[in-house]
Amino acid sequence: MRRPARFRAGQEPEIAELRKLGARVHTRRIEPSDVRSAGTAGRRRFHVCAPPGLTRSVLEWVGDEHLRCATFTY
């Protein structure tokens, strides 16, 4: 899956900006018991959903104007 330019490894996305645009954003810390590799433990998982009829800017944040939801792990 192609990542938006603003979602770079090691940086948290601008959650407040996404929410202002109307996207639903769920954040969850990844626990060591949730992963097979210790390298992803302690990171955060962001799930971004753009509601129907939302502006194109949120869909660009999600990474694909035809994709309604996307999950990013950082």
CSV table of C-alpha atoms in Angstrom, one decimal:
chain,number,residue,atom,x,y,z
A,1,MET,CA,0.0,0.0,0.0
A,2,ARG,CA,1.3,3.4,-0.9
A,3,ARG,CA,1.8,5.8,2.1
A,4,PRO,CA,1.0,9.4,2.0
A,5,ALA,CA,4.1,11.7,2.0
A,6,ARG,CA,3.2,13.1,5.5
A,7,PHE,CA,3.2,9.6,7.1
A,8,ARG,CA,7.0,9.0,7.5
A,9,ALA,CA,8.5,6.3,9.6
A,10,GLY,CA,9.3,7.7,13.0
A,11,GLN,CA,6.8,10.5,12.9
A,12,GLU,CA,3.2,10.5,14.2
A,13,PRO,CA,0.7,11.8,11.7
A,14,GLU,CA,-1.0,15.1,12.5
A,15,ILE,CA,-4.1,13.5,14.2
A,16,ALA,CA,-5.7,16.8,15.1
A,17,GLU,CA,-5.6,18.0,11.5
A,18,LEU,CA,-7.2,14.8,10.2
A,19,ARG,CA,-9.9,15.1,12.8
A,20,LYS,CA,-10.6,18.7,11.8
A,21,LEU,CA,-11.1,17.5,8.2
A,22,GLY,CA,-13.7,15.1,9.5
A,23,ALA,CA,-11.8,11.8,9.4
A,24,ARG,CA,-12.3,9.2,12.2
A,25,VAL,CA,-8.9,8.3,13.7
A,26,HIS,CA,-8.4,5.4,16.1
A,27,THR,CA,-5.0,5.1,17.9
A,28,ARG,CA,-3.8,2.1,19.8
A,29,ARG,CA,-0.5,1.2,21.3
A,30,ILE,CA,0.9,-2.1,20.2
A,31,GLU,CA,1.5,-4.4,23.1
A,32,PRO,CA,4.3,-7.0,23.0
A,33,SER,CA,1.7,-9.8,23.2
A,34,ASP,CA,0.1,-8.5,20.0
A,35,VAL,CA,3.1,-9.0,17.7
A,36,ARG,CA,5.4,-11.7,16.6
A,37,SER,CA,8.4,-9.4,16.2
A,38,ALA,CA,9.7,-7.5,19.2
A,39,GLY,CA,10.6,-4.6,16.8
A,40,THR,CA,7.1,-3.4,16.5
A,41,ALA,CA,6.2,-3.6,20.2
A,42,GLY,CA,5.6,-0.2,21.8
A,43,ARG,CA,4.8,1.5,18.5
A,44,ARG,CA,1.4,3.0,17.7
A,45,ARG,CA,-1.2,1.8,15.2
A,46,PHE,CA,-3.3,4.5,13.5
A,47,HIS,CA,-6.5,3.6,11.8
A,48,VAL,CA,-7.9,6.4,9.6
A,49,CYS,CA,-11.4,6.3,8.0
A,50,ALA,CA,-12.8,8.9,5.7
A,51,PRO,CA,-16.6,9.2,5.9
A,52,PRO,CA,-18.6,9.1,2.6
A,53,GLY,CA,-18.8,12.5,0.9
A,54,LEU,CA,-15.8,13.9,2.7
A,55,THR,CA,-13.4,16.3,1.0
A,56,ARG,CA,-10.6,15.0,-1.2
A,57,SER,CA,-8.0,16.2,1.3
A,58,VAL,CA,-8.8,13.5,3.8
A,59,LEU,CA,-8.8,10.9,1.1
A,60,GLU,CA,-5.3,12.1,0.1
A,61,TRP,CA,-4.2,11.7,3.8
A,62,VAL,CA,-5.5,8.1,3.8
A,63,GLY,CA,-3.2,7.6,0.8
A,64,ASP,CA,-5.6,6.7,-2.0
A,65,GLU,CA,-8.7,8.7,-3.1
A,66,HIS,CA,-10.5,5.3,-3.7
A,67,LEU,CA,-9.6,3.8,-0.4
A,68,ARG,CA,-11.9,4.6,2.5
A,69,CYS,CA,-9.8,3.3,5.4
A,70,ALA,CA,-6.1,2.7,6.0
A,71,THR,CA,-3.9,1.4,8.9
A,72,PHE,CA,-0.4,2.7,9.7
A,73,THR,CA,2.0,1.5,12.3
A,74,TYR,CA,4.7,3.7,13.7
